[in-house]
XYZ file of C-alpha atoms in Angstrom:
502
model
C 92.449 70.903 1.504
C 92.318 73.145 -1.841
C 91.257 76.748 -2.821
C 91.058 77.755 -6.453
C 90.963 81.260 -7.013
C 89.666 82.914 -10.308
C 90.685 85.996 -10.869
C 91.588 88.251 -14.226
C 93.546 90.311 -12.066
C 96.950 88.918 -10.636
C 97.788 91.290 -8.303
C 94.584 90.387 -6.738
C 95.300 86.796 -6.368
C 98.190 87.150 -5.019
C 96.542 89.758 -2.044
C 94.999 86.597 -1.588
C 96.699 84.277 -1.180
C 99.048 86.388 1.022
C 96.339 87.169 2.723
C 95.600 83.240 3.139
C 98.862 82.425 4.259
C 98.898 85.311 6.588
C 96.264 84.528 8.483
C 94.627 81.187 10.120
C 93.318 79.980 6.965
C 94.932 76.394 6.754
C 93.999 75.746 2.938
C 96.917 72.998 2.099
C 96.710 74.509 -1.501
C 96.067 77.611 -3.607
C 95.171 77.760 -7.219
C 95.288 80.345 -9.196
C 93.229 81.172 -12.647
C 93.308 83.430 -14.602
C 90.397 83.655 -16.591
C 87.304 80.985 -17.185
C 88.894 78.233 -19.263
C 91.978 77.931 -16.560
C 89.733 77.971 -14.355
C 87.101 75.042 -15.522
C 90.426 73.093 -16.570
C 91.719 73.426 -12.482
C 88.775 72.858 -11.406
C 88.132 69.410 -13.348
C 92.029 68.591 -12.285
C 92.298 69.622 -8.883
C 88.428 69.383 -7.670
C 89.502 71.945 -5.308
C 86.937 72.098 -1.984
C 86.708 76.087 -2.751
C 86.441 78.205 -5.402
C 86.965 82.133 -5.160
C 85.616 83.370 -9.025
C 85.091 86.895 -9.789
C 81.987 86.515 -11.944
C 82.792 89.701 -14.221
C 85.096 87.359 -16.163
C 82.522 84.864 -17.356
C 81.141 85.859 -21.044
C 77.190 85.465 -20.914
C 77.568 82.723 -23.446
C 79.872 80.635 -21.353
C 77.789 81.062 -17.950
C 75.623 78.340 -18.321
C 78.046 75.090 -18.156
C 80.326 77.269 -16.067
C 77.857 77.066 -13.725
C 76.824 74.047 -13.839
C 80.066 72.087 -14.123
C 81.347 74.585 -10.838
C 78.063 73.723 -8.968
C 79.339 69.677 -10.026
C 82.698 69.621 -8.359
C 82.933 72.724 -5.634
C 81.415 72.347 -2.561
C 81.660 76.265 -1.718
C 81.950 78.706 -3.887
C 82.281 82.449 -3.106
C 81.762 85.101 -5.754
C 83.486 87.970 -6.392
C 82.413 91.034 -8.226
C 83.620 95.128 -8.931
C 80.101 95.630 -9.527
C 77.356 95.754 -6.842
C 74.225 94.748 -9.293
C 71.138 93.020 -9.205
C 72.184 90.538 -11.890
C 76.091 89.726 -9.865
C 73.746 89.087 -6.932
C 71.386 86.427 -8.870
C 74.440 84.788 -10.546
C 76.151 84.267 -6.821
C 72.732 82.718 -6.574
C 72.793 80.225 -9.331
C 76.539 79.205 -8.638
C 74.688 78.901 -4.623
C 77.640 81.079 -3.289
C 78.082 81.556 0.388
C 79.409 84.863 0.020
C 79.371 88.031 -2.401
C 82.776 90.223 -2.361
C 82.080 93.488 -3.280
C 86.128 94.399 -4.392
C 87.636 96.387 -2.409
C 87.085 93.091 -0.244
C 87.967 93.615 3.703
C 90.403 91.404 4.958
C 88.574 90.625 7.664
C 85.414 89.450 5.862
C 87.778 87.080 3.273
C 89.014 85.634 6.447
C 86.229 84.848 8.357
C 84.375 83.308 5.039
C 87.099 80.885 4.388
C 87.660 80.109 7.536
C 83.867 79.151 7.672
C 84.009 77.000 4.522
C 87.086 75.417 6.145
C 84.786 74.766 9.758
C 81.833 73.179 7.489
C 83.839 71.096 5.393
C 86.388 69.598 8.221
C 83.338 68.989 10.573
C 80.836 67.338 7.188
C 84.158 65.074 6.732
C 84.703 64.221 10.468
C 81.148 62.927 10.199
C 81.428 60.971 7.273
C 84.415 59.098 8.419
C 84.734 58.637 12.086
C 87.080 57.192 13.372
C 87.234 53.677 13.963
C 85.723 52.781 17.488
C 88.760 50.434 18.148
C 91.089 52.555 18.201
C 92.449 53.568 21.684
C 92.546 58.113 21.813
C 95.709 59.127 22.081
C 95.544 61.466 25.157
C 93.765 61.666 27.902
C 93.409 63.183 31.341
C 94.959 60.229 33.292
C 98.447 60.419 31.035
C 98.059 64.159 30.977
C 98.427 64.392 35.340
C 99.106 60.705 36.352
C 101.304 59.717 33.918
C 99.761 56.351 34.461
C 99.178 55.286 30.690
C 101.304 55.577 27.856
C 101.209 58.061 25.585
C 102.323 59.109 21.680
C 104.536 61.780 21.466
C 103.312 65.171 21.125
C 103.521 69.471 21.027
C 101.871 70.854 23.798
C 100.289 74.426 23.833
C 99.387 75.409 27.423
C 96.877 78.827 26.995
C 96.086 80.500 29.714
C 93.031 83.417 29.870
C 93.456 86.454 32.091
C 90.788 85.074 34.170
C 89.013 81.264 34.858
C 85.506 82.551 33.733
C 87.010 83.162 30.368
C 87.820 79.057 30.119
C 84.371 78.099 28.383
C 84.734 80.741 25.618
C 87.732 80.007 24.922
C 87.072 76.546 24.851
C 84.816 76.564 21.952
C 86.478 79.047 20.216
C 89.705 77.040 20.211
C 87.193 73.857 19.137
C 85.999 75.948 16.256
C 90.045 77.609 15.135
C 91.374 76.411 11.731
C 94.694 74.646 12.698
C 96.498 72.335 10.074
C 95.731 69.619 11.900
C 93.445 69.767 14.651
C 94.281 68.919 18.735
C 93.019 67.219 21.003
C 91.626 70.269 23.899
C 92.005 69.601 27.454
C 90.141 72.303 29.287
C 91.538 72.387 33.311
C 90.248 75.364 35.524
C 92.298 78.120 34.732
C 93.589 76.942 31.286
C 93.153 74.879 28.028
C 95.875 72.307 26.832
C 95.717 71.295 23.029
C 97.730 68.409 22.327
C 99.374 68.199 18.699
C 100.957 64.542 17.515
C 104.335 65.356 16.593
C 104.831 64.115 13.169
C 101.739 66.103 11.850
C 101.367 69.093 10.018
C 101.599 71.277 13.082
C 105.393 71.486 13.506
C 107.352 73.460 15.906
C 108.044 76.940 14.228
C 104.560 76.258 12.629
C 102.877 76.021 16.114
C 104.533 79.176 17.391
C 103.940 81.254 14.009
C 99.955 79.575 14.810
C 100.105 80.355 18.118
C 100.743 84.153 18.340
C 97.597 84.104 15.041
C 95.483 82.727 17.545
C 96.451 85.145 20.182
C 95.440 88.033 17.757
C 92.098 86.198 16.651
C 90.818 85.057 20.423
C 91.707 89.220 21.247
C 89.628 90.590 18.570
C 86.836 87.953 18.202
C 86.449 87.583 21.978
C 87.998 90.353 23.341
C 90.663 87.752 25.531
C 94.151 88.023 26.125
C 95.682 85.064 26.348
C 99.528 83.275 27.103
C 100.796 80.699 25.723
C 103.699 78.318 26.651
C 104.693 75.545 23.540
C 106.492 72.923 24.864
C 107.269 70.683 21.690
C 108.083 67.417 23.857
C 112.113 66.664 23.359
C 113.354 64.887 26.149
C 110.290 65.127 28.133
C 110.226 60.908 29.442
C 106.146 61.583 30.351
C 102.800 63.673 29.046
C 102.783 64.631 32.440
C 106.152 65.771 33.085
C 106.097 68.029 29.775
C 102.658 69.312 31.480
C 104.355 69.718 34.715
C 107.037 72.147 32.199
C 104.695 73.789 30.430
C 102.841 74.624 33.779
C 105.783 76.032 35.367
C 106.835 78.201 32.658
C 103.464 79.947 32.516
C 104.102 81.342 35.938
C 106.669 84.255 33.391
C 103.443 85.143 32.355
C 103.789 87.159 35.775
C 107.287 89.289 34.490
C 106.066 89.175 30.549
C 102.505 90.523 30.015
C 99.808 88.723 28.632
C 99.765 87.964 24.363
C 102.929 85.800 24.201
C 104.240 82.947 23.570
C 107.325 80.995 25.647
C 108.384 78.306 24.287
C 109.010 75.658 27.419
C 111.912 72.640 26.990
C 113.126 72.853 30.495
C 112.473 73.826 34.035
C 112.338 77.403 34.863
C 115.009 78.734 36.828
C 114.300 81.086 39.358
C 117.033 82.984 40.749
C 117.972 84.049 44.656
C 116.223 86.679 46.515
C 115.560 87.750 49.652
C 112.032 88.767 49.989
C 112.135 90.936 53.190
C 113.275 94.521 52.760
C 116.728 95.334 54.017
C 116.879 98.560 57.371
C 118.070 101.107 54.573
C 115.238 99.995 52.355
C 112.578 100.884 55.213
C 114.244 103.555 56.142
C 114.194 105.103 52.422
C 110.729 104.367 52.103
C 109.829 105.748 55.750
C 111.724 109.196 53.833
C 109.504 109.067 50.835
C 106.210 108.690 52.684
C 107.045 111.257 54.810
C 108.420 113.616 52.341
C 105.112 112.991 50.079
C 107.930 112.117 47.464
C 105.843 110.891 44.116
C 108.634 110.844 42.035
C 111.423 108.977 44.095
C 108.183 105.685 44.682
C 107.509 105.491 41.060
C 111.600 105.785 40.637
C 112.389 103.078 43.228
C 109.189 100.385 41.996
C 109.827 100.542 39.143
C 113.490 99.963 39.091
C 112.819 97.345 41.504
C 109.957 95.775 39.823
C 109.925 96.985 36.129
C 113.562 96.388 35.040
C 113.818 92.619 35.988
C 115.704 90.499 33.090
C 115.806 86.480 33.331
C 116.634 84.481 35.810
C 113.856 86.367 37.266
C 113.244 85.293 41.018
C 110.201 83.007 41.885
C 106.799 85.036 41.564
C 105.721 83.954 45.410
C 109.201 86.092 46.918
C 108.268 89.108 44.903
C 105.221 89.019 46.238
C 105.922 88.649 49.524
C 108.445 91.573 48.585
C 105.369 93.564 47.721
C 104.140 93.119 51.215
C 106.912 94.395 52.865
C 105.891 97.633 51.481
C 102.466 97.449 51.802
C 103.274 97.274 55.684
C 105.187 99.763 55.322
C 102.289 101.661 53.537
C 100.274 100.334 56.794
C 102.385 102.102 59.057
C 102.103 105.637 57.122
C 98.447 105.309 56.985
C 98.627 104.315 60.881
C 100.640 107.748 62.011
C 99.037 109.428 59.370
C 94.852 108.426 61.007
C 94.566 107.316 56.799
C 93.680 103.700 59.067
C 90.312 106.212 59.896
C 88.808 106.903 56.380
C 87.002 103.321 55.377
C 87.538 103.883 51.686
C 91.753 104.227 52.184
C 90.889 100.783 54.616
C 89.017 99.382 51.849
C 91.178 100.288 48.825
C 94.497 99.166 51.429
C 92.961 95.653 51.581
C 92.112 95.672 47.488
C 95.756 96.547 46.926
C 97.050 93.585 49.438
C 94.208 91.852 46.876
C 95.905 92.418 44.125
C 99.050 91.781 45.443
C 98.630 88.589 46.667
C 96.585 87.385 42.681
C 96.857 89.396 39.886
C 98.690 86.980 37.644
C 100.566 90.142 35.999
C 103.452 92.170 37.897
C 103.108 95.482 35.878
C 99.749 95.750 36.864
C 100.103 95.683 40.712
C 103.315 97.706 40.238
C 100.487 100.158 38.827
C 97.607 100.214 41.041
C 100.102 100.151 44.071
C 101.669 103.346 42.974
C 98.031 104.924 42.110
C 97.262 103.714 46.246
C 100.427 105.854 47.391
C 99.558 108.869 45.447
C 96.073 108.801 47.114
C 97.654 108.012 50.405
C 99.935 111.030 49.467
C 96.593 112.899 48.862
C 94.944 112.496 51.933
C 97.610 112.631 54.329
C 98.272 116.248 52.646
C 94.149 117.193 53.090
C 94.191 119.584 56.733
C 91.017 118.252 57.683
C 92.540 115.234 58.550
C 95.470 115.671 60.427
C 93.578 116.024 64.015
C 93.799 112.450 63.220
C 96.921 111.292 62.831
C 98.499 109.002 65.750
C 100.971 110.546 67.584
C 103.165 107.099 68.692
C 103.562 105.824 65.120
C 104.804 109.371 64.449
C 107.341 109.120 67.217
C 107.859 105.352 66.147
C 109.379 106.940 62.791
C 111.222 110.067 64.594
C 113.218 107.729 66.177
C 113.848 105.238 63.428
C 114.949 108.403 61.766
C 117.027 109.696 64.890
C 118.714 106.892 66.367
C 121.915 107.552 65.493
C 121.978 110.752 67.560
C 123.041 110.309 71.226
C 121.350 112.887 72.682
C 117.742 111.558 71.399
C 115.307 112.224 74.339
C 111.731 111.106 75.350
C 110.839 115.082 75.578
C 112.182 115.354 71.666
C 110.128 113.263 69.988
C 106.559 113.601 72.521
C 107.819 117.703 71.396
C 108.145 116.646 67.595
C 104.257 114.768 67.802
C 102.576 117.783 69.887
C 102.607 115.804 72.951
C 102.972 116.334 76.665
C 106.748 113.815 77.504
C 103.922 112.024 80.656
C 101.208 111.520 78.007
C 103.119 110.483 75.115
C 105.084 107.452 77.084
C 101.480 106.597 78.197
C 100.457 106.424 74.847
C 103.843 104.302 73.626
C 103.685 101.644 76.890
C 99.836 101.189 76.573
C 100.047 100.763 72.359
C 103.496 99.303 71.937
C 103.638 97.632 75.416
C 107.107 98.982 76.051
C 108.164 102.000 77.235
C 110.379 104.784 75.487
C 114.217 103.869 76.329
C 112.761 100.026 75.628
C 112.133 100.604 72.393
C 114.538 103.231 71.612
C 117.129 100.874 72.670
C 115.690 97.963 70.543
C 116.139 99.955 67.650
C 119.771 100.463 68.625
C 120.401 97.038 68.923
C 118.659 95.892 65.523
C 120.736 98.593 63.476
C 124.208 97.248 65.205
C 123.520 93.646 64.524
C 122.760 94.418 61.393
C 126.326 96.515 60.871
C 128.029 93.596 63.149
C 127.262 91.256 60.133
C 127.380 93.135 57.071
C 130.123 95.585 57.235
C 133.921 95.146 58.680
C 132.625 98.469 60.873
C 134.750 98.975 64.477
C 133.196 98.423 67.734
C 133.638 102.066 68.319
C 132.114 103.042 64.872
C 129.100 100.719 65.330
C 128.698 102.745 68.275
C 128.760 106.014 67.457
C 126.274 105.121 64.408
C 123.752 103.593 66.270
C 123.509 106.485 69.256
C 126.064 105.013 72.031
C 128.320 107.371 73.833
C 130.912 104.798 73.828
C 132.003 101.578 72.980
C 131.713 100.056 76.316
C 128.687 100.999 77.052
C 126.952 99.779 73.383
C 129.021 95.917 74.601
C 127.476 96.231 77.863
C 123.740 97.006 76.539
C 124.494 94.229 73.794
C 125.167 91.804 75.775
C 122.026 92.665 77.938
C 119.926 91.822 74.990
C 121.970 89.213 73.372
C 123.582 87.342 75.575
C 126.679 88.043 73.970
C 128.911 90.536 73.280
C 129.040 92.746 69.747
C 132.095 90.871 68.989
C 131.519 87.552 70.195
C 128.213 87.629 68.025
C 129.698 89.023 65.143
C 132.551 86.185 65.201
C 130.084 83.762 66.059
C 127.936 85.031 62.761
C 130.665 85.049 60.637
C 131.654 81.579 61.381
C 128.095 80.548 60.382
C 128.516 81.551 56.955
C 131.076 80.024 56.355
C 130.338 76.355 57.544
C 127.193 77.193 55.276
C 129.322 78.356 52.290
C 131.322 74.435 52.763
C 128.264 72.809 52.380
């Protein structure tokens, strides 16, 4: 489709052509004319479908002939003037102009008017030249999902808005979007697939640029944030394989955010990640929460989740890791009696849903930090202190002080402001264990970690876990685990070595 710009000002013509090339207004050719004679000559030789003509440059004695020629050969006319007068408006009406631009013209108006002209002309051409009924469709849902049909090679765009409710307006937007070659669109439950036959007007590089323009256009016109995966086809054996690879790459949105275009030629490779907090990390979170340390919590979260680089861990594993932090927050709420506050309980469940379903990692981290700050403010309210859970506070104290062999029930009870006998009763009722059993469990858990992750001696581990000597440690360890500390370490080491051999 051709566009003629007839204007005396060379800078105006060049600027308009640059604007057309910069925005998604896909005219195949832009022709220039600097005076009425060259405009008529180009009009007769090139027969452009759309002409933008400066009305001020046409003398009165040439007007009738110019008007008749333009009305005969141009499909769409746009008038341009520097004078917003009645005479210029009448000239535009006589040319049957679809718009009259008064200089200086806003880029947005130029883009909108030209895009509308292109869509109308393209739709007219489609209606006048329908495809042959005998011609089979290039693509289908069956080829996309089942791979049961032969499909022509394609370049695939997988376009996802922020919410499923935006699929319908996105689909309408894409149907009218002025691609250089119109794609076949397949709306899905959470995205839209656009398939371009390879070898058409749109090559991979053009589509990459076009996708960014489309993202900006969608944000401007619809207020929709889009994430786009581009799969050029390449060695994908079937359209289904191509779609599946693009679908997997859609998960990169979790890390990269919206308004991005990701190329996906190969399946995404995720790196390994243990999603659960280590004992050291759990201890660190207990310290941060008890200390109401906002800065440390913020720095830990940003370092752990917002500084990730490829290859990324599987998003599902990272969500599990985030729920491990939620478990620490839950314990904190119980210790401080915050779980009795309905508003904080509702916020906790909202945050839990955010961790599970929010598509963008940075928003999860943001919401989680805001919730942590809310808990800190609530816990610092003196009116809430009477609702603090003494058992959870006592368990927290035991987790912190378990390495001291002299730690006693009396000390823990005094820490939470309760009589030892009463605290022991509360502990047994709530945790179903005695003070001694719980302390032993905590110490053995930490000892197991040190046995498998360090080369510390049995004596050193006994000292670090609150046992008076190695013999006592070994005896208690065997009672709980059914094996001595040394045998436990050797067994674990052999198991790791065997797994490495495999």
